[in-house]
Tab-separated table of C-alpha atoms in Angstrom:
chain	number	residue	atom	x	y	z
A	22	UNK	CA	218.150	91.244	286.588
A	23	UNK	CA	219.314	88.572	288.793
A	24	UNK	CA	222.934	87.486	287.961
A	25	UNK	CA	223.661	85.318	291.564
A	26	UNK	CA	221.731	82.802	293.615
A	27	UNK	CA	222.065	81.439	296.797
A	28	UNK	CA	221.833	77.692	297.256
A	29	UNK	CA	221.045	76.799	300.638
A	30	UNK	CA	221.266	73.252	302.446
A	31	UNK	CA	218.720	72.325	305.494
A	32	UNK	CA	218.991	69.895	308.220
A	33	UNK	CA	222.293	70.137	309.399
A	34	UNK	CA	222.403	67.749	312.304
A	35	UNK	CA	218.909	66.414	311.657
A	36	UNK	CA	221.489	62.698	311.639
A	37	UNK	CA	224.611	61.863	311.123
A	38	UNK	CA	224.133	60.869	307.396
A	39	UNK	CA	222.614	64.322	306.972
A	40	UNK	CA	225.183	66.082	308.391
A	41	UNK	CA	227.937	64.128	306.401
A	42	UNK	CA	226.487	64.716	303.246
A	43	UNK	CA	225.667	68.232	303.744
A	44	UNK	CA	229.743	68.630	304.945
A	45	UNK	CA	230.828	66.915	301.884
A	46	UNK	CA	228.867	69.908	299.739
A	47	UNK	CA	230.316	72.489	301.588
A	48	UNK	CA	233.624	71.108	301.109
A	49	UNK	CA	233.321	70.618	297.691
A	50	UNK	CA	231.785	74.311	296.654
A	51	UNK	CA	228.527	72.670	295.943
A	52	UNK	CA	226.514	74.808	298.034
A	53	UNK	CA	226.587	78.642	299.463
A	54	UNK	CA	224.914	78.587	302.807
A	55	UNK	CA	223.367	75.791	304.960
A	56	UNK	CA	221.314	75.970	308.568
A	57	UNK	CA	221.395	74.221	311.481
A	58	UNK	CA	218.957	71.946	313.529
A	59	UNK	CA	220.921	72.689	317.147
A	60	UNK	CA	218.482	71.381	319.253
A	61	UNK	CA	219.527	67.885	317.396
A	62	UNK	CA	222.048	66.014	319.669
A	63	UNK	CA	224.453	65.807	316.350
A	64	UNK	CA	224.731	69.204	316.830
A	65	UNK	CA	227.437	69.144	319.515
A	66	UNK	CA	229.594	66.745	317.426
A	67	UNK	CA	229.468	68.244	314.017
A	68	UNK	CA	229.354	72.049	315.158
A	69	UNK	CA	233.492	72.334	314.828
A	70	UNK	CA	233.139	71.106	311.215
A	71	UNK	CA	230.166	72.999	310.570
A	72	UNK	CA	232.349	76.011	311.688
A	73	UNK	CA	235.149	75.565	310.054
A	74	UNK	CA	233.631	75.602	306.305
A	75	UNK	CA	232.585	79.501	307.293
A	76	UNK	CA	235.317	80.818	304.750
A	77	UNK	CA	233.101	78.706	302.367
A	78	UNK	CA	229.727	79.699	302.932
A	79	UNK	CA	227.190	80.893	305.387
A	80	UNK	CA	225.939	78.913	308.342
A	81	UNK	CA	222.959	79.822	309.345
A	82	UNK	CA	219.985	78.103	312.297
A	83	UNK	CA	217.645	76.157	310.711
A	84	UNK	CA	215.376	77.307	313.445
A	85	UNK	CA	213.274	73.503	314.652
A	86	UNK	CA	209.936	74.020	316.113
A	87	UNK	CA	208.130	70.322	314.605
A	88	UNK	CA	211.121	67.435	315.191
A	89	UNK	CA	211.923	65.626	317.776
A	90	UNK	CA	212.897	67.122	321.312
A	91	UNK	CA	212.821	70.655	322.025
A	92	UNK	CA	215.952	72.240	324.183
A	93	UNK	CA	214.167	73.262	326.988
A	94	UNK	CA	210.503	72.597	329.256
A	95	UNK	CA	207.928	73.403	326.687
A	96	UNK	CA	204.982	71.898	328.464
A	97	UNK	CA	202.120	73.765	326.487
A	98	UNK	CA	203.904	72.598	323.258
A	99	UNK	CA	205.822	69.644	324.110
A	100	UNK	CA	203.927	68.274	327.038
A	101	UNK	CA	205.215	64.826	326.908
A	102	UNK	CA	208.834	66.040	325.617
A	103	UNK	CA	208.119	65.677	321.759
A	104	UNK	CA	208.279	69.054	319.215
A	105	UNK	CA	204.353	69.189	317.984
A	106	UNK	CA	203.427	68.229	314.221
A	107	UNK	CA	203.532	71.716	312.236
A	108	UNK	CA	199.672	71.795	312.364
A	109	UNK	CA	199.340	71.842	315.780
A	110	UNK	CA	202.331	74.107	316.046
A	111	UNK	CA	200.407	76.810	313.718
A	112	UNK	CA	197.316	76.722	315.808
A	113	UNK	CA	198.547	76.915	319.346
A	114	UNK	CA	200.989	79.731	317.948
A	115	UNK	CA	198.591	81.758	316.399
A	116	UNK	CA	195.934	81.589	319.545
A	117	UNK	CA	197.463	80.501	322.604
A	118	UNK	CA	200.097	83.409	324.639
A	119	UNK	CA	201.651	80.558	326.518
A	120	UNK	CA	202.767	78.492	323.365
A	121	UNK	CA	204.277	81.991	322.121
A	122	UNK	CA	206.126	82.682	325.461
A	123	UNK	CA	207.298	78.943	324.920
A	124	UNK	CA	208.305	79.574	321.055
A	125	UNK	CA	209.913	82.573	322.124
A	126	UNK	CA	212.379	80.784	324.726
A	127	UNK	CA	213.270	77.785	322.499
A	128	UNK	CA	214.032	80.423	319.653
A	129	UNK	CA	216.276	81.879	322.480
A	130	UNK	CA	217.679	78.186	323.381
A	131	UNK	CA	218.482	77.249	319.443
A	132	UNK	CA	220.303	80.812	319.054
A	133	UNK	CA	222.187	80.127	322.319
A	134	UNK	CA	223.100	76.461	321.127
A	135	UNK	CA	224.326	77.935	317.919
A	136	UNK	CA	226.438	80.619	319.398
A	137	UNK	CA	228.235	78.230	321.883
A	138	UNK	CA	228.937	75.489	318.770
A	139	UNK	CA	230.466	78.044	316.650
A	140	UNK	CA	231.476	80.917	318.927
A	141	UNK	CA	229.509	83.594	316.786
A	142	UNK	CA	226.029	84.737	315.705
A	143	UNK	CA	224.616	82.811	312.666
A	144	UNK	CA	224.810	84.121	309.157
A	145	UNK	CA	221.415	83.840	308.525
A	146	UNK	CA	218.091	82.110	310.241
A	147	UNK	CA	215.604	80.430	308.557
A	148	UNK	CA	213.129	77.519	309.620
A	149	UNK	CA	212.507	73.785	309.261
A	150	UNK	CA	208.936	73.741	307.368
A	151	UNK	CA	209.109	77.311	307.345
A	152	UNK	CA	207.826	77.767	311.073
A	153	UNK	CA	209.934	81.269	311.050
A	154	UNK	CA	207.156	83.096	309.080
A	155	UNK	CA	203.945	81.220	311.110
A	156	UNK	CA	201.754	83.797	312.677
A	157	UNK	CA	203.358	84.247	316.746
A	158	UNK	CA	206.430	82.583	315.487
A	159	UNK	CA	207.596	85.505	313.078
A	160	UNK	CA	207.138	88.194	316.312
A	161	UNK	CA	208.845	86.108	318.457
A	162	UNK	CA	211.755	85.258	316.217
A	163	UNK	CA	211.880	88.929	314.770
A	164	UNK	CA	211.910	90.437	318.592
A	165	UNK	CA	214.775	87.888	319.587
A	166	UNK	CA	217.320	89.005	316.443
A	167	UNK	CA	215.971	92.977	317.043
A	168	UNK	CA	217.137	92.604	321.041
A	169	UNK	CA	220.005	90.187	320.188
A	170	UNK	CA	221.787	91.698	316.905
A	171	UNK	CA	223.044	94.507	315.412
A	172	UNK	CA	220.574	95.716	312.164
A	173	UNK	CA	221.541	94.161	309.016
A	174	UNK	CA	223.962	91.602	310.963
A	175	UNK	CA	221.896	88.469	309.923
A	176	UNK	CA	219.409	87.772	307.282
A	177	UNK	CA	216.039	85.953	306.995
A	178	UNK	CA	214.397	83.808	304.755
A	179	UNK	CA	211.474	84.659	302.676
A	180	UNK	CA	210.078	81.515	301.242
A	181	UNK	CA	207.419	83.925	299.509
A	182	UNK	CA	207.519	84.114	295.871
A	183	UNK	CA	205.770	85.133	293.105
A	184	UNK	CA	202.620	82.804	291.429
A	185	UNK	CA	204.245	83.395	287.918
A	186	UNK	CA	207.567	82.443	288.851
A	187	UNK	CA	206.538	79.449	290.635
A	188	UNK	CA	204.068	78.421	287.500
A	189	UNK	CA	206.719	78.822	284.779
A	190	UNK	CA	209.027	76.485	287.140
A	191	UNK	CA	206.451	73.761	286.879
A	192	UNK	CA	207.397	71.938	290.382
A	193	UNK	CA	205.339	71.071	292.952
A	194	UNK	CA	203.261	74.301	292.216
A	195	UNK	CA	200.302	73.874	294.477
A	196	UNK	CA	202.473	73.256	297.634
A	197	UNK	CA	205.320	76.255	296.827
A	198	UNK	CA	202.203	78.688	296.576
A	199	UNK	CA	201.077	77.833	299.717
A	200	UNK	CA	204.205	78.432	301.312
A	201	UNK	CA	204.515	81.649	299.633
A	202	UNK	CA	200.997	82.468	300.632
A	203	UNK	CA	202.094	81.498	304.189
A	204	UNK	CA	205.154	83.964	303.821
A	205	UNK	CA	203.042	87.018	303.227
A	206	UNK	CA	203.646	89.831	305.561
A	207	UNK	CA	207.288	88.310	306.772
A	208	UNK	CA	208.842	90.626	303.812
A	209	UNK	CA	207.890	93.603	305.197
A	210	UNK	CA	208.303	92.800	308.788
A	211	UNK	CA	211.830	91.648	308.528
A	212	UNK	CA	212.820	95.091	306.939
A	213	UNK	CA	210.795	96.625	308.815
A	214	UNK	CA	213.083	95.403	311.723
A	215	UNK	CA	216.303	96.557	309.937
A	216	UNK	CA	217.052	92.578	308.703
A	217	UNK	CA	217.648	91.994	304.520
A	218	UNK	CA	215.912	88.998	303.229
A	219	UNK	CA	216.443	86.963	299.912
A	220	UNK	CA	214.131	88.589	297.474
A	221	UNK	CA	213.064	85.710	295.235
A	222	UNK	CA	212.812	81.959	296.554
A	223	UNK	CA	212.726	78.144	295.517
A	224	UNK	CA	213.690	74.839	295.587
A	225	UNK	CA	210.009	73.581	297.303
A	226	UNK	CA	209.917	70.145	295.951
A	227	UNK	CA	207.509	66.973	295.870
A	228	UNK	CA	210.113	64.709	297.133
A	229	UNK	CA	209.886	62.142	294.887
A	230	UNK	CA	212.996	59.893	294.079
A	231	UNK	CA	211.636	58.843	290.367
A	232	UNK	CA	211.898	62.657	289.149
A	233	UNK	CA	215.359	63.348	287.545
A	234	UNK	CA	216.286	66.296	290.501
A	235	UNK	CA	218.980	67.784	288.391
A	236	UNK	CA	216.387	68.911	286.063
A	237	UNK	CA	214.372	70.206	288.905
A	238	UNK	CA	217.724	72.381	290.290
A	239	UNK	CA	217.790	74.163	286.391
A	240	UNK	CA	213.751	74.733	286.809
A	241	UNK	CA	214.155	76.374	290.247
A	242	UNK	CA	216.509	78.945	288.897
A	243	UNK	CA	213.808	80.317	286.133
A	244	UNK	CA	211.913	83.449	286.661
A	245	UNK	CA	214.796	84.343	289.467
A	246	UNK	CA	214.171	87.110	291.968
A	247	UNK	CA	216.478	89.498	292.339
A	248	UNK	CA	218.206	88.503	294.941
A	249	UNK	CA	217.325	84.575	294.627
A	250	UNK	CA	217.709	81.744	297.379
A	251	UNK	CA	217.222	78.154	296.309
A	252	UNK	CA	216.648	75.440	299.162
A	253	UNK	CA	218.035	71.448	298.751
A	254	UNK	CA	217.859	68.988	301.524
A	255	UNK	CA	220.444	66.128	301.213
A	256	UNK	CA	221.645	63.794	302.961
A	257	UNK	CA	222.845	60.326	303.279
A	258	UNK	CA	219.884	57.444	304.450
A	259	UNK	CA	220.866	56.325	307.960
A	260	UNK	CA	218.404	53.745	310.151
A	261	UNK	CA	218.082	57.499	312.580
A	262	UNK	CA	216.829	59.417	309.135
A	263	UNK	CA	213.903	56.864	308.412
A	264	UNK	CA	212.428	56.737	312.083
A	265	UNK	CA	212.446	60.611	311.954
A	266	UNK	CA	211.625	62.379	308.806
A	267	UNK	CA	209.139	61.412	305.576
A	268	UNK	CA	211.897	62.621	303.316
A	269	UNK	CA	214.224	60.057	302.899
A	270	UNK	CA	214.764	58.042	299.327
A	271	UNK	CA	215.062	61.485	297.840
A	272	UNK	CA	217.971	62.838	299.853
A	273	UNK	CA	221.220	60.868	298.133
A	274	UNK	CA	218.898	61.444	294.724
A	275	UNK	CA	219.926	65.382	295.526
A	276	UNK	CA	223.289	64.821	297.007
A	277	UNK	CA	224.236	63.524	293.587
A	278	UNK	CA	222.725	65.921	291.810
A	279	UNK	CA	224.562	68.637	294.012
A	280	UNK	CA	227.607	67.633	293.016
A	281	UNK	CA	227.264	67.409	289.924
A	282	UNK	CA	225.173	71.162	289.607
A	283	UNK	CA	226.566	73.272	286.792
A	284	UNK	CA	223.743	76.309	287.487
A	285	UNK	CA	222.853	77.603	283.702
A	286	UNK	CA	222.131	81.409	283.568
A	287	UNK	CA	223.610	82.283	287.333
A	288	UNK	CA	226.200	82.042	289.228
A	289	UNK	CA	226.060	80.656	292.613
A	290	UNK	CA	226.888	82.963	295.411
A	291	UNK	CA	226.894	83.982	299.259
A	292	UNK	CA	224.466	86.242	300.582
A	293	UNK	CA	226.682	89.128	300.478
A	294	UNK	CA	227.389	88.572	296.573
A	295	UNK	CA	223.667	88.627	295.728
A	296	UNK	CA	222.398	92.189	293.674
């Protein structure tokens, strides 16, 4: 039985108002782990404060294969210097060997870029719209941590669940099943490969500022795995968040909510506190 979760931030350095609001959590004890978009150019200026919350939770790469710039020549990919929509990035990666050398070396890049910003490995690595468990993304990113990092070092997010769970939480149920159905396979990999995983996952939402999001934050811990991970994306709206991402009006809706979060049933914890 589940007695800890983990509530985990994404987007660090996606913008400034992000970053703030995500910084603001951390500081506060509203959240237990967050990941970082380092091929963002925030990512330089906000790494030292990023770092030094690391006595407060884990800081993880929010590995970014769909926004904006990539950190490196990706011309298969990124021909014209742009990230590709997650569509495109699913079918190039699952058929083409050049896009997966190319996923492979900006997987490389966005670990490096981490590293130098904080001095140290990440926590944990998970992936902005869940590119870390696409078909040739999950080899690439599970060779890099196997030639890069001790076993166990690090883990991985599994945004795989299970259909009852994610029906008796009654949010956004037809898109969190197809990310778990997406997921399938990365379990077994990732141990395979010597890496622990959150057993358990939410936190997939529709993204719609009307719905009260504090109610949402009590559904997603119901039916808890046993070693649970919830994911939240704050953030404060800056004129930078609305030319880049579709989720915008809903972000300060969740800060608020965050920091106001009194979890019912579990407590929330690191990685290393989960069962």
């Amino acid at each position: 039985m589940a007695s800890g979760f983990v509530l985990c931030a994404d987007d660090f350095a996606l913008t400034d108002g992000v970053s703030r609001s995500i910084l603001a959590l951390l500081e506060a004890g509203r959240l237990s782990a967050a990941g970082a978009m380092t091929n963002r150019p925030h990512w330089r200026g906000f790494a030292a404060a990023f770092g030094a919350l690391a006595d407060k939770a884990d800081l993880g790469l929010h590995l970014n294969l769909t926004c904006t710039a990539p950190l490196g020549a990706m011309p298969r990919l990124a021909p014209g210097g742009e990230l590709p929509a997650l569509r495109d990035l699913a079918r190039a990666a699952a058929t083409s060997p050049t896009a997966r050398h190319e996923i492979a070396a900006e997987i490389a890049r966005q670990l490096d870029a981490f590293e130098d910003g904080l001095g140290r490995p990440p926590d944990f690595i998970d992936g902005h719209q869940h590119v870390h468990v696409l078909p040739g993304v999950r080899g690439a990113l599970l060779d890099a941590v196997s030639k890069r990092y001790p076993k166990g070092s690090l883990y991985l997010r599994d945004p795989h669940d299970s259909p009852v769970a994610i029906r008796a939480r009654g949010v956004a149920v037809g898109k969190a099943l197809t990310i778990s159905a997406l997921a399938l396979g990365f379990r077994h990999a990732a141990l395979r490969r010597g890496f622990p995983i959150n057993r358990g996952f939410s936190g997939v939402a529709p993204f719609d500022p009307a719905r009260d999001f504090a109610a949402d934050l009590q559904r997603f811990l119901l039916r808890p795995g046993p070693a649970h991970l919830v994911m939240c994306h704050p953030g404060f709206v800056d004129d930078e968040l609305v030319r880049l991402d579709p989720v915008v009006a809903t972000r300060p809706v969740e800060h608020a909510a965050l920091m106001a979060f009194e979890p019912q049933g579990l407590t929330m914890v690191r990685f290393a506190g989960l069962a």
